[in-house]
Amino acid sequence: AQSVSQHNHHVILSEAASLELGCNYSYGGTVNLFWYVQYPGQHLQLLLKYFSGDPLVKGIKGFEAEFIKSKFSFNLRKPSVQWSDTAEYFCAVICMEYGNKLVFGAGTILRVKS
Amino acid sequence: EPEVTQTPSHQVTQMGQEVILRCVPISNHLYFYWYRQILGQKVEFLVSFYNNEISEKSEIFDDQFSVERPDGSNFTLKIRSTKLEDSAMYFCASSTRQGVWQPQHFGDGTRLSIL
């Protein structure tokens, strides 16, 4: 079965620190990859997506992610976090041969200290 | 930006009762989904719906669950006889397809508490 692993459940950073959240998926076929963010009390929002082409994708709010096919990874990065980035981050994958359902990772709670 | 809206935000129901969770997808979207997140667990796919029929469902989506698009705007999830383990956050999502799949947009969720 397809699965998504997020390496850290809780991350605490100070403002201006760099962020990297790990995400690995287990599926050898064609994938679409996503990072969603959920701010406290709000709905899941799309941060960025990878469908094809340039494996380095840029999203909203200064986030980017790199798809490394050989490592089955799609890590999320931000060079300098802000207090307002405090949220839960979810990596998700669509395995194209299995329809359009999203398979989510467990989520990483990021707390940024001001 | 258009949004997916879900009502109610919180539903408390006695075990064994029926519950209907409502969603209004984004107006030009054609694909609709329900996901759930049990506290402390992953967001899990329940069902997808297209062209007035279920296109895919997970093993969680058993005979107690049903979905319906009763009119041109609403998309509902019904749980016929709720169990304690149905307590979760339920998310509705919608998407469109314009040559390639477009990302799914999520609602705020309905927190379902079964007593």
PDB file of N, CA, C and O in Angstrom, chain B residues 18-91:
ATOM      1  N   GLU B  18     -28.146   8.760  13.454  1.00  0.00           N
ATOM      2  CA  GLU B  18     -27.690   9.133  12.121  1.00  0.00           C
ATOM      3  C   GLU B  18     -27.153  10.554  12.154  1.00  0.00           C
ATOM      4  O   GLU B  18     -27.659  11.406  12.894  1.00  0.00           O
ATOM      5  N   VAL B  19     -26.150  10.809  11.343  1.00  0.00           N
ATOM      6  CA  VAL B  19     -25.616  12.171  11.252  1.00  0.00           C
ATOM      7  C   VAL B  19     -25.357  12.488   9.784  1.00  0.00           C
ATOM      8  O   VAL B  19     -24.978  11.600   9.002  1.00  0.00           O
ATOM      9  N   ILE B  20     -25.616  13.721   9.411  1.00  0.00           N
ATOM     10  CA  ILE B  20     -25.340  14.188   8.048  1.00  0.00           C
ATOM     11  C   ILE B  20     -24.403  15.381   8.122  1.00  0.00           C
ATOM     12  O   ILE B  20     -24.706  16.365   8.795  1.00  0.00           O
ATOM     13  N   LEU B  21     -23.288  15.249   7.463  1.00  0.00           N
ATOM     14  CA  LEU B  21     -22.324  16.342   7.390  1.00  0.00           C
ATOM     15  C   LEU B  21     -22.448  16.979   6.006  1.00  0.00           C
ATOM     16  O   LEU B  21     -22.525  16.287   4.993  1.00  0.00           O
ATOM     17  N   ARG B  22     -22.452  18.306   5.997  1.00  0.00           N
ATOM     18  CA  ARG B  22     -22.722  19.018   4.749  1.00  0.00           C
ATOM     19  C   ARG B  22     -21.510  19.781   4.254  1.00  0.00           C
ATOM     20  O   ARG B  22     -20.707  20.291   5.024  1.00  0.00           O
ATOM     21  N   CYS B  23     -21.435  19.871   2.947  1.00  0.00           N
ATOM     22  CA  CYS B  23     -20.308  20.530   2.291  1.00  0.00           C
ATOM     23  C   CYS B  23     -20.830  21.251   1.060  1.00  0.00           C
ATOM     24  O   CYS B  23     -21.701  20.738   0.348  1.00  0.00           O
ATOM     25  N   VAL B  24     -20.320  22.453   0.844  1.00  0.00           N
ATOM     26  CA  VAL B  24     -20.578  23.147  -0.423  1.00  0.00           C
ATOM     27  C   VAL B  24     -19.237  23.282  -1.129  1.00  0.00           C
ATOM     28  O   VAL B  24     -18.389  24.071  -0.709  1.00  0.00           O
ATOM     29  N   PRO B  25     -19.000  22.484  -2.168  1.00  0.00           N
ATOM     30  CA  PRO B  25     -17.719  22.559  -2.875  1.00  0.00           C
ATOM     31  C   PRO B  25     -17.594  23.858  -3.672  1.00  0.00           C
ATOM     32  O   PRO B  25     -18.549  24.619  -3.811  1.00  0.00           O
ATOM     33  N   ILE B  26     -16.438  24.096  -4.199  1.00  0.00           N
ATOM     34  CA  ILE B  26     -16.214  25.247  -5.071  1.00  0.00           C
ATOM     35  C   ILE B  26     -17.043  25.051  -6.336  1.00  0.00           C
ATOM     36  O   ILE B  26     -17.100  23.949  -6.889  1.00  0.00           O
ATOM     37  N   SER B  27     -17.650  26.126  -6.803  1.00  0.00           N
ATOM     38  CA  SER B  27     -18.769  25.997  -7.753  1.00  0.00           C
ATOM     39  C   SER B  27     -18.399  25.348  -9.083  1.00  0.00           C
ATOM     40  O   SER B  27     -19.206  24.638  -9.648  1.00  0.00           O
ATOM     41  N   ASN B  28     -17.238  25.531  -9.620  1.00  0.00           N
ATOM     42  CA  ASN B  28     -16.926  24.935 -10.915  1.00  0.00           C
ATOM     43  C   ASN B  28     -16.166  23.610 -10.786  1.00  0.00           C
ATOM     44  O   ASN B  28     -15.666  23.077 -11.781  1.00  0.00           O
ATOM     45  N   HIS B  29     -16.079  23.088  -9.571  1.00  0.00           N
ATOM     46  CA  HIS B  29     -15.396  21.820  -9.362  1.00  0.00           C
ATOM     47  C   HIS B  29     -16.342  20.657  -9.611  1.00  0.00           C
ATOM     48  O   HIS B  29     -17.559  20.753  -9.390  1.00  0.00           O
ATOM     49  N   LEU B  30     -15.759  19.569 -10.088  1.00  0.00           N
ATOM     50  CA  LEU B  30     -16.562  18.421 -10.478  1.00  0.00           C
ATOM     51  C   LEU B  30     -16.254  17.173  -9.664  1.00  0.00           C
ATOM     52  O   LEU B  30     -16.995  16.192  -9.748  1.00  0.00           O
ATOM     53  N   TYR B  31     -15.151  17.186  -8.926  1.00  0.00           N
ATOM     54  CA  TYR B  31     -14.731  16.019  -8.166  1.00  0.00           C
ATOM     55  C   TYR B  31     -14.813  16.364  -6.690  1.00  0.00           C
ATOM     56  O   TYR B  31     -14.339  17.420  -6.261  1.00  0.00           O
ATOM     57  N   PHE B  32     -15.379  15.473  -5.921  1.00  0.00           N
ATOM     58  CA  PHE B  32     -15.628  15.755  -4.512  1.00  0.00           C
ATOM     59  C   PHE B  32     -15.112  14.603  -3.657  1.00  0.00           C
ATOM     60  O   PHE B  32     -15.146  13.441  -4.088  1.00  0.00           O
ATOM     61  N   TYR B  33     -14.656  14.956  -2.477  1.00  0.00           N
ATOM     62  CA  TYR B  33     -13.990  13.983  -1.623  1.00  0.00           C
ATOM     63  C   TYR B  33     -14.396  14.186  -0.165  1.00  0.00           C
ATOM     64  O   TYR B  33     -14.694  15.298   0.253  1.00  0.00           O
ATOM     65  N   TRP B  34     -14.344  13.103   0.575  1.00  0.00           N
ATOM     66  CA  TRP B  34     -14.390  13.178   2.034  1.00  0.00           C
ATOM     67  C   TRP B  34     -13.161  12.474   2.593  1.00  0.00           C
ATOM     68  O   TRP B  34     -12.783  11.382   2.135  1.00  0.00           O
ATOM     69  N   TYR B  35     -12.551  13.135   3.576  1.00  0.00           N
ATOM     70  CA  TYR B  35     -11.447  12.585   4.333  1.00  0.00           C
ATOM     71  C   TYR B  35     -11.817  12.696   5.810  1.00  0.00           C
ATOM     72  O   TYR B  35     -12.671  13.496   6.195  1.00  0.00           O
ATOM     73  N   ARG B  36     -11.145  11.919   6.632  1.00  0.00           N
ATOM     74  CA  ARG B  36     -11.322  12.107   8.066  1.00  0.00           C
ATOM     75  C   ARG B  36      -9.973  12.018   8.780  1.00  0.00           C
ATOM     76  O   ARG B  36      -9.016  11.419   8.268  1.00  0.00           O
ATOM     77  N   GLN B  37      -9.943  12.622   9.953  1.00  0.00           N
ATOM     78  CA  GLN B  37      -8.747  12.579  10.776  1.00  0.00           C
ATOM     79  C   GLN B  37      -9.160  12.281  12.207  1.00  0.00           C
ATOM     80  O   GLN B  37      -9.720  13.162  12.890  1.00  0.00           O
ATOM     81  N   ILE B  38      -8.919  11.079  12.650  1.00  0.00           N
ATOM     82  CA  ILE B  38      -9.115  10.742  14.048  1.00  0.00           C
ATOM     83  C   ILE B  38      -8.007  11.414  14.837  1.00  0.00           C
ATOM     84  O   ILE B  38      -6.861  11.497  14.386  1.00  0.00           O
ATOM     85  N   LEU B  39      -8.353  11.900  16.024  1.00  0.00           N
ATOM     86  CA  LEU B  39      -7.401  12.658  16.833  1.00  0.00           C
ATOM     87  C   LEU B  39      -6.081  11.904  16.989  1.00  0.00           C
ATOM     88  O   LEU B  39      -6.060  10.743  17.403  1.00  0.00           O
ATOM     89  N   GLY B  40      -4.994  12.582  16.619  1.00  0.00           N
ATOM     90  CA  GLY B  40      -3.676  11.981  16.771  1.00  0.00           C
ATOM     91  C   GLY B  40      -3.261  11.060  15.642  1.00  0.00           C
ATOM     92  O   GLY B  40      -2.168  10.486  15.676  1.00  0.00           O
ATOM     93  N   GLN B  41      -4.128  10.918  14.632  1.00  0.00           N
ATOM     94  CA  GLN B  41      -3.819  10.024  13.522  1.00  0.00           C
ATOM     95  C   GLN B  41      -3.749  10.792  12.209  1.00  0.00           C
ATOM     96  O   GLN B  41      -3.974  11.990  12.156  1.00  0.00           O
ATOM     97  N   LYS B  42      -3.414  10.067  11.150  1.00  0.00           N
ATOM     98  CA  LYS B  42      -3.276  10.693   9.843  1.00  0.00           C
ATOM     99  C   LYS B  42      -4.628  11.064   9.248  1.00  0.00           C
ATOM    100  O   LYS B  42      -5.657  10.468   9.591  1.00  0.00           O
ATOM    101  N   VAL B  43      -4.606  12.009   8.336  1.00  0.00           N
ATOM    102  CA  VAL B  43      -5.776  12.278   7.507  1.00  0.00           C
ATOM    103  C   VAL B  43      -5.954  11.088   6.563  1.00  0.00           C
ATOM    104  O   VAL B  43      -5.004  10.671   5.890  1.00  0.00           O
ATOM    105  N   GLU B  44      -7.171  10.529   6.543  1.00  0.00           N
ATOM    106  CA  GLU B  44      -7.420   9.315   5.747  1.00  0.00           C
ATOM    107  C   GLU B  44      -8.499   9.571   4.705  1.00  0.00           C
ATOM    108  O   GLU B  44      -9.524  10.189   5.005  1.00  0.00           O
ATOM    109  N   PHE B  45      -8.286   9.054   3.537  1.00  0.00           N
ATOM    110  CA  PHE B  45      -9.265   9.152   2.461  1.00  0.00           C
ATOM    111  C   PHE B  45     -10.474   8.264   2.776  1.00  0.00           C
ATOM    112  O   PHE B  45     -10.328   7.120   3.215  1.00  0.00           O
ATOM    113  N   LEU B  46     -11.657   8.803   2.539  1.00  0.00           N
ATOM    114  CA  LEU B  46     -12.879   8.009   2.678  1.00  0.00           C
ATOM    115  C   LEU B  46     -13.482   7.660   1.321  1.00  0.00           C
ATOM    116  O   LEU B  46     -13.701   6.494   1.010  1.00  0.00           O
ATOM    117  N   VAL B  47     -13.747   8.710   0.517  1.00  0.00           N
ATOM    118  CA  VAL B  47     -14.514   8.472  -0.704  1.00  0.00           C
ATOM    119  C   VAL B  47     -14.296   9.618  -1.672  1.00  0.00           C
ATOM    120  O   VAL B  47     -14.034  10.750  -1.271  1.00  0.00           O
ATOM    121  N   SER B  48     -14.381   9.302  -2.952  1.00  0.00           N
ATOM    122  CA  SER B  48     -14.402  10.332  -3.980  1.00  0.00           C
ATOM    123  C   SER B  48     -15.654  10.148  -4.829  1.00  0.00           C
ATOM    124  O   SER B  48     -16.187   9.033  -4.952  1.00  0.00           O
ATOM    125  N   PHE B  49     -16.105  11.236  -5.420  1.00  0.00           N
ATOM    126  CA  PHE B  49     -17.425  11.272  -6.068  1.00  0.00           C
ATOM    127  C   PHE B  49     -17.323  12.114  -7.318  1.00  0.00           C
ATOM    128  O   PHE B  49     -16.780  13.224  -7.272  1.00  0.00           O
ATOM    129  N   TYR B  50     -17.826  11.564  -8.403  1.00  0.00           N
ATOM    130  CA  TYR B  50     -17.781  12.293  -9.661  1.00  0.00           C
ATOM    131  C   TYR B  50     -18.962  11.880 -10.511  1.00  0.00           C
ATOM    132  O   TYR B  50     -19.314  10.699 -10.563  1.00  0.00           O
ATOM    133  N   ASN B  51     -19.581  12.825 -11.149  1.00  0.00           N
ATOM    134  CA  ASN B  51     -20.670  12.533 -12.079  1.00  0.00           C
ATOM    135  C   ASN B  51     -21.780  11.749 -11.381  1.00  0.00           C
ATOM    136  O   ASN B  51     -22.319  10.782 -11.931  1.00  0.00           O
ATOM    137  N   ASN B  52     -22.087  12.174 -10.174  1.00  0.00           N
ATOM    138  CA  ASN B  52     -23.175  11.608  -9.376  1.00  0.00           C
ATOM    139  C   ASN B  52     -22.989  10.162  -8.975  1.00  0.00           C
ATOM    140  O   ASN B  52     -23.973   9.453  -8.722  1.00  0.00           O
ATOM    141  N   GLU B  53     -21.763   9.724  -8.917  1.00  0.00           N
ATOM    142  CA  GLU B  53     -21.534   8.396  -8.387  1.00  0.00           C
ATOM    143  C   GLU B  53     -20.167   8.313  -7.717  1.00  0.00           C
ATOM    144  O   GLU B  53     -19.280   9.120  -7.997  1.00  0.00           O
ATOM    145  N   ILE B  54     -20.043   7.337  -6.832  1.00  0.00           N
ATOM    146  CA  ILE B  54     -18.778   7.119  -6.149  1.00  0.00           C
ATOM    147  C   ILE B  54     -17.759   6.612  -7.165  1.00  0.00           C
ATOM    148  O   ILE B  54     -18.008   5.651  -7.893  1.00  0.00           O
ATOM    149  N   SER B  55     -16.595   7.279  -7.208  1.00  0.00           N
ATOM    150  CA  SER B  55     -15.548   6.821  -8.119  1.00  0.00           C
ATOM    151  C   SER B  55     -14.522   5.956  -7.401  1.00  0.00           C
ATOM    152  O   SER B  55     -13.894   5.093  -8.006  1.00  0.00           O
ATOM    153  N   GLU B  56     -14.369   6.180  -6.110  1.00  0.00           N
ATOM    154  CA  GLU B  56     -13.438   5.377  -5.337  1.00  0.00           C
ATOM    155  C   GLU B  56     -13.821   5.471  -3.872  1.00  0.00           C
ATOM    156  O   GLU B  56     -14.312   6.507  -3.427  1.00  0.00           O
ATOM    157  N   LYS B  57     -13.614   4.385  -3.129  1.00  0.00           N
ATOM    158  CA  LYS B  57     -13.844   4.449  -1.687  1.00  0.00           C
ATOM    159  C   LYS B  57     -12.819   3.582  -0.981  1.00  0.00           C
ATOM    160  O   LYS B  57     -12.294   2.623  -1.542  1.00  0.00           O
ATOM    161  N   SER B  58     -12.551   3.952   0.265  1.00  0.00           N
ATOM    162  CA  SER B  58     -11.595   3.195   1.056  1.00  0.00           C
ATOM    163  C   SER B  58     -12.336   2.111   1.828  1.00  0.00           C
ATOM    164  O   SER B  58     -13.570   2.082   1.877  1.00  0.00           O
ATOM    165  N   GLU B  59     -11.548   1.272   2.486  1.00  0.00           N
ATOM    166  CA  GLU B  59     -12.162   0.197   3.278  1.00  0.00           C
ATOM    167  C   GLU B  59     -12.873   0.752   4.510  1.00  0.00           C
ATOM    168  O   GLU B  59     -13.705   0.082   5.104  1.00  0.00           O
ATOM    169  N   ILE B  60     -12.557   1.989   4.881  1.00  0.00           N
ATOM    170  CA  ILE B  60     -13.258   2.620   6.001  1.00  0.00           C
ATOM    171  C   ILE B  60     -14.709   2.885   5.624  1.00  0.00           C
ATOM    172  O   ILE B  60     -15.617   2.813   6.450  1.00  0.00           O
ATOM    173  N   PHE B  61     -14.944   3.187   4.381  1.00  0.00           N
ATOM    174  CA  PHE B  61     -16.258   3.606   3.885  1.00  0.00           C
ATOM    175  C   PHE B  61     -17.129   2.377   3.700  1.00  0.00           C
ATOM    176  O   PHE B  61     -17.298   1.856   2.593  1.00  0.00           O
ATOM    177  N   ASP B  62     -17.688   1.900   4.828  1.00  0.00           N
ATOM    178  CA  ASP B  62     -18.508   0.690   4.757  1.00  0.00           C
ATOM    179  C   ASP B  62     -19.982   1.056   4.570  1.00  0.00           C
ATOM    180  O   ASP B  62     -20.314   2.200   4.248  1.00  0.00           O
ATOM    181  N   ASP B  63     -20.849   0.088   4.781  1.00  0.00           N
ATOM    182  CA  ASP B  63     -22.276   0.288   4.502  1.00  0.00           C
ATOM    183  C   ASP B  63     -22.927   1.344   5.396  1.00  0.00           C
ATOM    184  O   ASP B  63     -24.052   1.764   5.125  1.00  0.00           O
ATOM    185  N   GLN B  64     -22.255   1.716   6.475  1.00  0.00           N
ATOM    186  CA  GLN B  64     -22.810   2.751   7.350  1.00  0.00           C
ATOM    187  C   GLN B  64     -22.676   4.149   6.746  1.00  0.00           C
ATOM    188  O   GLN B  64     -23.314   5.081   7.190  1.00  0.00           O
ATOM    189  N   PHE B  65     -21.813   4.262   5.756  1.00  0.00           N
ATOM    190  CA  PHE B  65     -21.543   5.560   5.148  1.00  0.00           C
ATOM    191  C   PHE B  65     -22.244   5.669   3.794  1.00  0.00           C
ATOM    192  O   PHE B  65     -22.363   4.682   3.064  1.00  0.00           O
ATOM    193  N   SER B  66     -22.666   6.869   3.472  1.00  0.00           N
ATOM    194  CA  SER B  66     -23.167   7.134   2.132  1.00  0.00           C
ATOM    195  C   SER B  66     -22.894   8.594   1.794  1.00  0.00           C
ATOM    196  O   SER B  66     -22.732   9.430   2.688  1.00  0.00           O
ATOM    197  N   VAL B  67     -22.824   8.881   0.518  1.00  0.00           N
ATOM    198  CA  VAL B  67     -22.636  10.257   0.065  1.00  0.00           C
ATOM    199  C   VAL B  67     -23.706  10.570  -0.966  1.00  0.00           C
ATOM    200  O   VAL B  67     -24.231   9.686  -1.644  1.00  0.00           O
ATOM    201  N   GLU B  68     -23.980  11.855  -1.064  1.00  0.00           N
ATOM    202  CA  GLU B  68     -25.035  12.284  -1.962  1.00  0.00           C
ATOM    203  C   GLU B  68     -24.756  13.705  -2.396  1.00  0.00           C
ATOM    204  O   GLU B  68     -24.173  14.492  -1.648  1.00  0.00           O
ATOM    205  N   ARG B  69     -25.190  13.993  -3.616  1.00  0.00           N
ATOM    206  CA  ARG B  69     -25.177  15.377  -4.076  1.00  0.00           C
ATOM    207  C   ARG B  69     -26.639  15.708  -4.380  1.00  0.00           C
ATOM    208  O   ARG B  69     -27.098  15.552  -5.494  1.00  0.00           O
ATOM    209  N   PRO B  70     -27.362  16.142  -3.357  1.00  0.00           N
ATOM    210  CA  PRO B  70     -28.824  16.262  -3.497  1.00  0.00           C
ATOM    211  C   PRO B  70     -29.268  17.372  -4.433  1.00  0.00           C
ATOM    212  O   PRO B  70     -30.369  17.326  -4.962  1.00  0.00           O
ATOM    213  N   ASP B  71     -28.408  18.358  -4.630  1.00  0.00           N
ATOM    214  CA  ASP B  71     -28.753  19.441  -5.543  1.00  0.00           C
ATOM    215  C   ASP B  71     -27.468  19.896  -6.220  1.00  0.00           C
ATOM    216  O   ASP B  71     -26.447  19.231  -6.126  1.00  0.00           O
ATOM    217  N   GLY B  72     -27.508  21.037  -6.876  1.00  0.00           N
ATOM    218  CA  GLY B  72     -26.329  21.458  -7.634  1.00  0.00           C
ATOM    219  C   GLY B  72     -25.196  22.013  -6.805  1.00  0.00           C
ATOM    220  O   GLY B  72     -24.118  22.269  -7.339  1.00  0.00           O
ATOM    221  N   SER B  73     -25.425  22.155  -5.486  1.00  0.00           N
ATOM    222  CA  SER B  73     -24.368  22.806  -4.719  1.00  0.00           C
ATOM    223  C   SER B  73     -23.878  21.999  -3.524  1.00  0.00           C
ATOM    224  O   SER B  73     -22.718  22.084  -3.167  1.00  0.00           O
ATOM    225  N   ASN B  74     -24.744  21.199  -2.896  1.00  0.00           N
ATOM    226  CA  ASN B  74     -24.337  20.508  -1.682  1.00  0.00           C
ATOM    227  C   ASN B  74     -23.772  19.122  -1.961  1.00  0.00           C
ATOM    228  O   ASN B  74     -24.132  18.457  -2.937  1.00  0.00           O
ATOM    229  N   PHE B  75     -22.892  18.695  -1.076  1.00  0.00           N
ATOM    230  CA  PHE B  75     -22.326  17.346  -1.118  1.00  0.00           C
ATOM    231  C   PHE B  75     -22.333  16.851   0.316  1.00  0.00           C
ATOM    232  O   PHE B  75     -21.718  17.462   1.187  1.00  0.00           O
ATOM    233  N   THR B  76     -23.059  15.769   0.584  1.00  0.00           N
ATOM    234  CA  THR B  76     -23.252  15.348   1.967  1.00  0.00           C
ATOM    235  C   THR B  76     -22.630  13.991   2.238  1.00  0.00           C
ATOM    236  O   THR B  76     -22.543  13.133   1.349  1.00  0.00           O
ATOM    237  N   LEU B  77     -22.229  13.809   3.493  1.00  0.00           N
ATOM    238  CA  LEU B  77     -21.764  12.526   3.999  1.00  0.00           C
ATOM    239  C   LEU B  77     -22.718  12.113   5.104  1.00  0.00           C
ATOM    240  O   LEU B  77     -22.911  12.870   6.055  1.00  0.00           O
ATOM    241  N   LYS B  78     -23.317  10.942   4.957  1.00  0.00           N
ATOM    242  CA  LYS B  78     -24.228  10.442   5.981  1.00  0.00           C
ATOM    243  C   LYS B  78     -23.601   9.225   6.648  1.00  0.00           C
ATOM    244  O   LYS B  78     -23.085   8.322   5.978  1.00  0.00           O
ATOM    245  N   ILE B  79     -23.680   9.225   7.970  1.00  0.00           N
ATOM    246  CA  ILE B  79     -23.316   8.031   8.731  1.00  0.00           C
ATOM    247  C   ILE B  79     -24.597   7.525   9.348  1.00  0.00           C
ATOM    248  O   ILE B  79     -25.246   8.239  10.135  1.00  0.00           O
ATOM    249  N   ARG B  80     -24.978   6.312   8.990  1.00  0.00           N
ATOM    250  CA  ARG B  80     -26.338   5.839   9.306  1.00  0.00           C
ATOM    251  C   ARG B  80     -26.517   5.562  10.793  1.00  0.00           C
ATOM    252  O   ARG B  80     -27.492   5.967  11.384  1.00  0.00           O
ATOM    253  N   SER B  81     -25.610   4.873  11.399  1.00  0.00           N
ATOM    254  CA  SER B  81     -25.709   4.516  12.812  1.00  0.00           C
ATOM    255  C   SER B  81     -24.326   4.699  13.413  1.00  0.00           C
ATOM    256  O   SER B  81     -23.455   3.837  13.286  1.00  0.00           O
ATOM    257  N   THR B  82     -24.138   5.853  14.040  1.00  0.00           N
ATOM    258  CA  THR B  82     -22.793   6.231  14.445  1.00  0.00           C
ATOM    259  C   THR B  82     -22.252   5.349  15.567  1.00  0.00           C
ATOM    260  O   THR B  82     -22.991   4.855  16.431  1.00  0.00           O
ATOM    261  N   LYS B  83     -20.936   5.173  15.528  1.00  0.00           N
ATOM    262  CA  LYS B  83     -20.216   4.431  16.562  1.00  0.00           C
ATOM    263  C   LYS B  83     -19.218   5.374  17.224  1.00  0.00           C
ATOM    264  O   LYS B  83     -18.868   6.413  16.670  1.00  0.00           O
ATOM    265  N   LEU B  84     -18.766   4.987  18.401  1.00  0.00           N
ATOM    266  CA  LEU B  84     -17.799   5.827  19.115  1.00  0.00           C
ATOM    267  C   LEU B  84     -16.572   6.113  18.253  1.00  0.00           C
ATOM    268  O   LEU B  84     -16.041   7.233  18.260  1.00  0.00           O
ATOM    269  N   GLU B  85     -16.144   5.099  17.499  1.00  0.00           N
ATOM    270  CA  GLU B  85     -14.925   5.261  16.698  1.00  0.00           C
ATOM    271  C   GLU B  85     -15.114   6.129  15.466  1.00  0.00           C
ATOM    272  O   GLU B  85     -14.148   6.372  14.727  1.00  0.00           O
ATOM    273  N   ASP B  86     -16.325   6.600  15.233  1.00  0.00           N
ATOM    274  CA  ASP B  86     -16.555   7.566  14.155  1.00  0.00           C
ATOM    275  C   ASP B  86     -16.186   8.985  14.584  1.00  0.00           C
ATOM    276  O   ASP B  86     -16.188   9.906  13.746  1.00  0.00           O
ATOM    277  N   SER B  87     -15.899   9.178  15.852  1.00  0.00           N
ATOM    278  CA  SER B  87     -15.484  10.502  16.326  1.00  0.00           C
ATOM    279  C   SER B  87     -14.197  10.903  15.619  1.00  0.00           C
ATOM    280  O   SER B  87     -13.184  10.188  15.687  1.00  0.00           O
ATOM    281  N   ALA B  88     -14.236  12.022  14.930  1.00  0.00           N
ATOM    282  CA  ALA B  88     -13.091  12.453  14.124  1.00  0.00           C
ATOM    283  C   ALA B  88     -13.399  13.829  13.552  1.00  0.00           C
ATOM    284  O   ALA B  88     -14.518  14.336  13.667  1.00  0.00           O
ATOM    285  N   MET B  89     -12.396  14.380  12.901  1.00  0.00           N
ATOM    286  CA  MET B  89     -12.593  15.581  12.098  1.00  0.00           C
ATOM    287  C   MET B  89     -12.837  15.112  10.668  1.00  0.00           C
ATOM    288  O   MET B  89     -12.068  14.299  10.146  1.00  0.00           O
ATOM    289  N   TYR B  90     -13.906  15.575  10.059  1.00  0.00           N
ATOM    290  CA  TYR B  90     -14.235  15.167   8.697  1.00  0.00           C
ATOM    291  C   TYR B  90     -14.016  16.361   7.768  1.00  0.00           C
ATOM    292  O   TYR B  90     -14.562  17.440   7.970  1.00  0.00           O
ATOM    293  N   PHE B  91     -13.209  16.127   6.740  1.00  0.00           N
ATOM    294  CA  PHE B  91     -12.889  17.181   5.790  1.00  0.00           C
ATOM    295  C   PHE B  91     -13.512  16.860   4.437  1.00  0.00           C
ATOM    296  O   PHE B  91     -13.394  15.744   3.928  1.00  0.00           O
TER     297      PHE B  91
END
